[in-house]
Amino acid sequence: MTPRAARRTTAGVGGIIGVLAMVVTVAGCAGLPPANSARSSEPLPTSAVGAAVTAIGVPASGGDALVITIRAPSGGAGCASRPRAQVIGYDRTTLRMETVVESNRAPYCTGTTSRTFTAPLAVRGRQLVVNGQSWEPAANDRFARCSTEVGCAPPDDRCDPVWTRTLTPHFDLPPEKHTLVVACSGRWLVMDVDATGNHRRWFAELDAQRNWQVVASGSAAGCADVQRAVPAFPRSLCRNLAVR
């Protein structure tokens, strides 16, 4: 075979091998699933999602456990599984926990559903704080939700700071506000309020449910601001007040 014929033969064999390699590659690719199909069949990662509590009780049989009802995401598979209570702290008087479910698609769930589960927890006379909300023992083996403002056992004295500070959330003031109780006696309250660009005085009275309600406000000295609105307000609590 001449050198030229050998080169032609080699080139021909190389071309055939190249074509066969392309055929094998194409055939192999044709047999594989699309790149995205493998990902679409994989389960999404699950994560703990907070679930609001609607009721807490104890088992009829007794024992160290709680029966907890929550509102969980719903609307399809993967919305909520494994409801549970996680203890995040405790001491001699208080047991703190949070309620969660496992979910891999909570942002896409279209509704909520009620779920009840039993949590093996030894309460043993402690107050419960669940998801930041306080609960206390009540009748019929149940727990009752406590006031978000004054807690489970507020003092009887309405001049106590636990009660006087309930006045401020009802008004739109910046977080950096400062309040000072100037006078408080039985049914009446005087509070100075300072915030950015706002220096006022509030006059409050206990309502029928014994909650503080603002009945007048202003910045004048003495009793002028309150006695125009509430003549019965005692002068002894306001006569020496300075201008705000």
Short mmCIF file of C-alpha atoms in Angstrom, two decimals:
data_model
loop_
_atom_site.label_atom_id
_atom_site.label_comp_id
_atom_site.label_asym_id
_atom_site.label_seq_id
_atom_site.Cartn_x
_atom_site.Cartn_y
_atom_site.Cartn_z
CA MET A 1 0.00 0.00 0.00
CA THR A 2 1.37 3.37 -0.98
CA PRO A 3 1.78 6.10 1.69
CA ARG A 4 -1.02 8.14 0.05
CA ALA A 5 -3.41 5.15 0.11
CA ALA A 6 -2.52 4.50 3.76
CA ARG A 7 -3.36 8.09 4.64
CA ARG A 8 -6.75 7.81 2.86
CA THR A 9 -7.50 4.55 4.69
CA THR A 10 -6.56 6.04 8.07
CA ALA A 11 -8.68 9.12 7.43
CA GLY A 12 -11.62 6.94 6.44
CA VAL A 13 -11.37 4.81 9.57
CA GLY A 14 -11.09 7.93 11.73
CA GLY A 15 -14.18 9.40 10.15
CA ILE A 16 -16.17 6.22 10.70
CA ILE A 17 -15.09 6.09 14.37
CA GLY A 18 -16.08 9.74 14.79
CA VAL A 19 -19.53 9.12 13.30
CA LEU A 20 -20.04 6.03 15.50
CA ALA A 21 -19.03 8.03 18.59
CA MET A 22 -21.60 10.69 17.72
CA VAL A 23 -24.30 8.05 17.25
CA VAL A 24 -23.50 6.41 20.59
CA THR A 25 -23.50 9.81 22.36
CA VAL A 26 -26.83 10.86 20.85
CA ALA A 27 -28.37 7.47 21.61
CA GLY A 28 -27.12 7.65 25.19
CA CYS A 29 -28.54 11.16 25.67
CA ALA A 30 -31.85 10.14 24.20
CA GLY A 31 -32.19 7.47 26.89
CA LEU A 32 -31.62 9.89 29.82
CA PRO A 33 -34.43 11.84 31.50
CA PRO A 34 -34.45 15.63 31.09
CA ALA A 35 -32.13 17.42 33.49
CA ASN A 36 -35.01 19.04 35.41
CA SER A 37 -37.15 15.92 35.80
CA ALA A 38 -34.84 14.38 38.38
CA ARG A 39 -35.02 17.55 40.50
CA SER A 40 -38.79 17.82 40.24
CA SER A 41 -39.24 14.37 41.78
CA GLU A 42 -36.99 15.10 44.75
CA PRO A 43 -38.81 16.00 48.01
CA LEU A 44 -38.38 19.60 49.07
CA PRO A 45 -36.46 20.11 52.32
CA THR A 46 -38.68 20.36 55.39
CA SER A 47 -38.39 22.97 58.09
CA ALA A 48 -40.13 23.76 61.37
CA VAL A 49 -42.97 26.25 60.95
CA GLY A 50 -44.66 27.97 63.89
CA ALA A 51 -48.28 27.02 64.56
CA ALA A 52 -50.69 29.09 66.67
CA VAL A 53 -52.32 27.43 69.68
CA THR A 54 -56.10 27.52 70.06
CA ALA A 55 -56.58 25.26 73.10
CA ILE A 56 -54.57 23.50 75.81
CA GLY A 57 -55.79 20.80 78.17
CA VAL A 58 -54.63 17.75 80.06
CA PRO A 59 -55.45 14.11 79.23
CA ALA A 60 -58.55 12.66 80.86
CA SER A 61 -56.38 9.85 82.19
CA GLY A 62 -54.03 12.33 83.86
CA GLY A 63 -50.27 11.97 83.74
CA ASP A 64 -47.47 14.27 82.66
CA ALA A 65 -48.80 15.41 79.31
CA LEU A 66 -50.66 18.21 77.55
CA VAL A 67 -53.32 17.96 74.85
CA ILE A 68 -52.67 20.84 72.48
CA THR A 69 -54.78 22.06 69.56
CA ILE A 70 -53.11 24.19 66.90
CA ARG A 71 -53.88 25.87 63.60
CA ALA A 72 -51.67 24.25 60.97
CA PRO A 73 -51.11 25.03 57.26
CA SER A 74 -53.30 22.99 54.89
CA GLY A 75 -54.02 22.68 51.20
CA GLY A 76 -51.94 19.76 49.97
CA ALA A 77 -49.36 17.12 50.75
CA GLY A 78 -46.34 18.48 52.56
CA CYS A 79 -48.17 21.39 54.20
CA ALA A 80 -47.88 20.11 57.76
CA SER A 81 -46.65 17.00 59.53
CA ARG A 82 -45.24 16.05 62.94
CA PRO A 83 -47.00 18.65 65.10
CA ARG A 84 -45.09 19.01 68.34
CA ALA A 85 -44.23 21.22 71.31
CA GLN A 86 -40.60 22.21 71.85
CA VAL A 87 -39.46 23.28 75.32
CA ILE A 88 -37.29 26.39 75.06
CA GLY A 89 -36.82 27.04 78.78
CA TYR A 90 -38.22 26.44 82.23
CA ASP A 91 -37.74 27.27 85.89
CA ARG A 92 -39.59 26.53 89.12
CA THR A 93 -42.61 28.64 88.15
CA THR A 94 -42.77 28.76 84.36
CA LEU A 95 -42.51 26.35 81.42
CA ARG A 96 -41.76 28.04 78.10
CA MET A 97 -42.33 26.29 74.81
CA GLU A 98 -43.24 26.78 71.17
CA THR A 99 -45.50 24.75 68.89
CA VAL A 100 -44.38 23.85 65.37
CA VAL A 101 -45.12 21.56 62.46
CA GLU A 102 -42.82 20.22 59.75
CA SER A 103 -43.57 21.66 56.31
CA ASN A 104 -41.89 21.69 52.91
CA ARG A 105 -44.32 24.08 51.21
CA ALA A 106 -45.89 26.30 53.91
CA PRO A 107 -45.73 29.51 51.79
CA TYR A 108 -47.83 27.79 49.11
CA CYS A 109 -50.49 26.25 51.36
CA THR A 110 -53.89 27.81 50.78
CA GLY A 111 -55.54 27.42 54.18
CA THR A 112 -55.32 26.23 57.77
CA THR A 113 -56.75 23.30 59.64
CA SER A 114 -57.13 22.29 63.27
CA ARG A 115 -54.71 19.64 64.57
CA THR A 116 -54.69 18.13 68.07
CA PHE A 117 -51.77 16.22 69.53
CA THR A 118 -50.53 15.04 72.91
CA ALA A 119 -47.18 16.31 74.17
CA PRO A 120 -45.42 14.41 76.99
CA LEU A 121 -44.59 17.37 79.22
CA ALA A 122 -44.39 17.57 83.01
CA VAL A 123 -46.08 20.88 83.86
CA ARG A 124 -46.31 20.17 87.62
CA GLY A 125 -47.99 23.41 88.63
CA ARG A 126 -45.93 25.71 86.42
CA GLN A 127 -47.45 28.54 84.43
CA LEU A 128 -47.26 27.93 80.68
CA VAL A 129 -45.83 30.40 78.19
CA VAL A 130 -46.55 29.09 74.69
CA ASN A 131 -45.30 31.04 71.67
CA GLY A 132 -44.85 34.05 73.96
CA GLN A 133 -48.43 33.86 75.28
CA SER A 134 -49.17 33.03 78.94
CA TRP A 135 -51.74 30.38 79.93
CA GLU A 136 -53.01 29.41 83.39
CA PRO A 137 -54.91 26.38 84.77
CA ALA A 138 -58.67 26.71 84.47
CA ALA A 139 -61.78 24.57 85.07
CA ASN A 140 -62.47 21.20 83.41
CA ASP A 141 -58.80 20.24 82.99
CA ARG A 142 -58.20 23.12 80.63
CA PHE A 143 -55.80 26.05 80.47
CA ALA A 144 -57.05 29.60 79.86
CA ARG A 145 -55.23 32.24 77.83
CA CYS A 146 -54.02 35.10 80.05
CA SER A 147 -54.21 38.79 79.27
CA THR A 148 -51.50 39.89 76.86
CA GLU A 149 -51.21 43.19 78.75
CA VAL A 150 -51.25 42.27 82.45
CA GLY A 151 -50.49 38.55 82.45
CA CYS A 152 -52.07 35.79 84.52
CA ALA A 153 -52.01 37.32 88.00
CA PRO A 154 -52.19 41.12 87.82
CA PRO A 155 -52.10 43.05 91.11
CA ASP A 156 -55.35 44.43 92.55
CA ASP A 157 -53.84 47.91 92.84
CA ARG A 158 -54.66 49.73 89.61
CA CYS A 159 -51.90 52.25 90.36
CA ASP A 160 -49.33 49.47 90.07
CA PRO A 161 -47.06 49.86 86.98
CA VAL A 162 -48.49 46.59 85.60
CA TRP A 163 -51.78 48.46 85.14
CA THR A 164 -50.63 52.03 84.46
CA ARG A 165 -48.44 50.97 81.56
CA THR A 166 -51.50 49.51 79.81
CA LEU A 167 -52.50 53.08 79.00
CA THR A 168 -49.78 53.64 76.42
CA PRO A 169 -50.45 50.91 73.80
CA HIS A 170 -53.75 52.57 72.86
CA PHE A 171 -51.97 55.60 71.38
CA ASP A 172 -49.77 55.99 68.32
CA LEU A 173 -46.44 57.04 69.74
CA PRO A 174 -42.86 56.18 68.72
CA PRO A 175 -41.15 53.30 70.54
CA GLU A 176 -38.71 55.65 72.29
CA LYS A 177 -41.48 57.33 74.30
CA HIS A 178 -41.06 57.90 78.02
CA THR A 179 -43.94 57.95 80.48
CA LEU A 180 -44.13 59.09 84.10
CA VAL A 181 -47.07 58.63 86.47
CA VAL A 182 -47.46 62.01 88.17
CA ALA A 183 -50.44 61.12 90.35
CA CYS A 184 -52.69 58.12 90.89
CA SER A 185 -55.46 57.68 93.41
CA GLY A 186 -58.18 55.04 93.33
CA ARG A 187 -60.15 55.98 90.24
CA TRP A 188 -57.98 58.70 88.68
CA LEU A 189 -54.56 58.92 87.02
CA VAL A 190 -52.25 61.64 85.69
CA MET A 191 -49.41 60.62 83.34
CA ASP A 192 -46.81 62.74 81.56
CA VAL A 193 -45.78 61.42 78.14
CA ASP A 194 -42.63 62.49 76.29
CA ALA A 195 -41.78 61.46 72.75
CA THR A 196 -39.99 63.09 69.83
CA GLY A 197 -41.77 66.40 69.32
CA ASN A 198 -44.59 65.37 71.66
CA HIS A 199 -44.88 66.44 75.31
CA ARG A 200 -48.36 65.82 76.63
CA ARG A 201 -50.19 65.08 79.81
CA TRP A 202 -52.87 62.40 79.97
CA PHE A 203 -55.70 62.28 82.48
CA ALA A 204 -57.31 58.88 82.89
CA GLU A 205 -60.23 57.26 84.69
CA LEU A 206 -61.06 53.64 85.47
CA ASP A 207 -63.95 52.39 83.34
CA ALA A 208 -66.65 49.91 84.35
CA GLN A 209 -64.25 46.98 83.79
CA ARG A 210 -61.59 48.75 85.88
CA ASN A 211 -59.33 49.47 82.92
CA TRP A 212 -57.61 52.82 82.49
CA GLN A 213 -59.08 55.09 79.79
CA VAL A 214 -57.80 58.56 78.85
CA VAL A 215 -60.54 61.15 79.40
CA ALA A 216 -58.53 64.33 78.65
CA SER A 217 -55.10 65.47 77.52
CA GLY A 218 -53.18 68.69 77.11
CA SER A 219 -50.13 70.65 78.16
CA ALA A 220 -51.53 73.47 80.31
CA ALA A 221 -50.65 74.00 83.95
CA GLY A 222 -52.96 72.88 86.72
CA CYS A 223 -56.40 71.39 86.10
CA ALA A 224 -57.54 73.48 83.13
CA ASP A 225 -57.27 70.73 80.49
CA VAL A 226 -59.07 68.01 82.45
CA GLN A 227 -61.78 69.98 84.24
CA ARG A 228 -63.19 71.27 80.97
CA ALA A 229 -63.81 67.67 79.93
CA VAL A 230 -64.36 65.99 83.31
CA PRO A 231 -65.43 68.42 86.06
CA ALA A 232 -65.41 65.57 88.60
CA PHE A 233 -61.66 65.06 88.28
CA PRO A 234 -60.18 65.77 91.76
CA ARG A 235 -58.29 69.06 91.90
CA SER A 236 -55.90 67.64 94.48
CA LEU A 237 -54.27 65.57 91.71
CA CYS A 238 -53.78 68.39 89.22
CA ARG A 239 -53.65 71.82 90.92
CA ASN A 240 -49.83 71.87 91.21
CA LEU A 241 -49.05 70.58 87.72
CA ALA A 242 -46.58 72.64 85.69
CA VAL A 243 -46.88 73.52 82.01
CA ARG A 244 -45.67 70.71 79.77
#
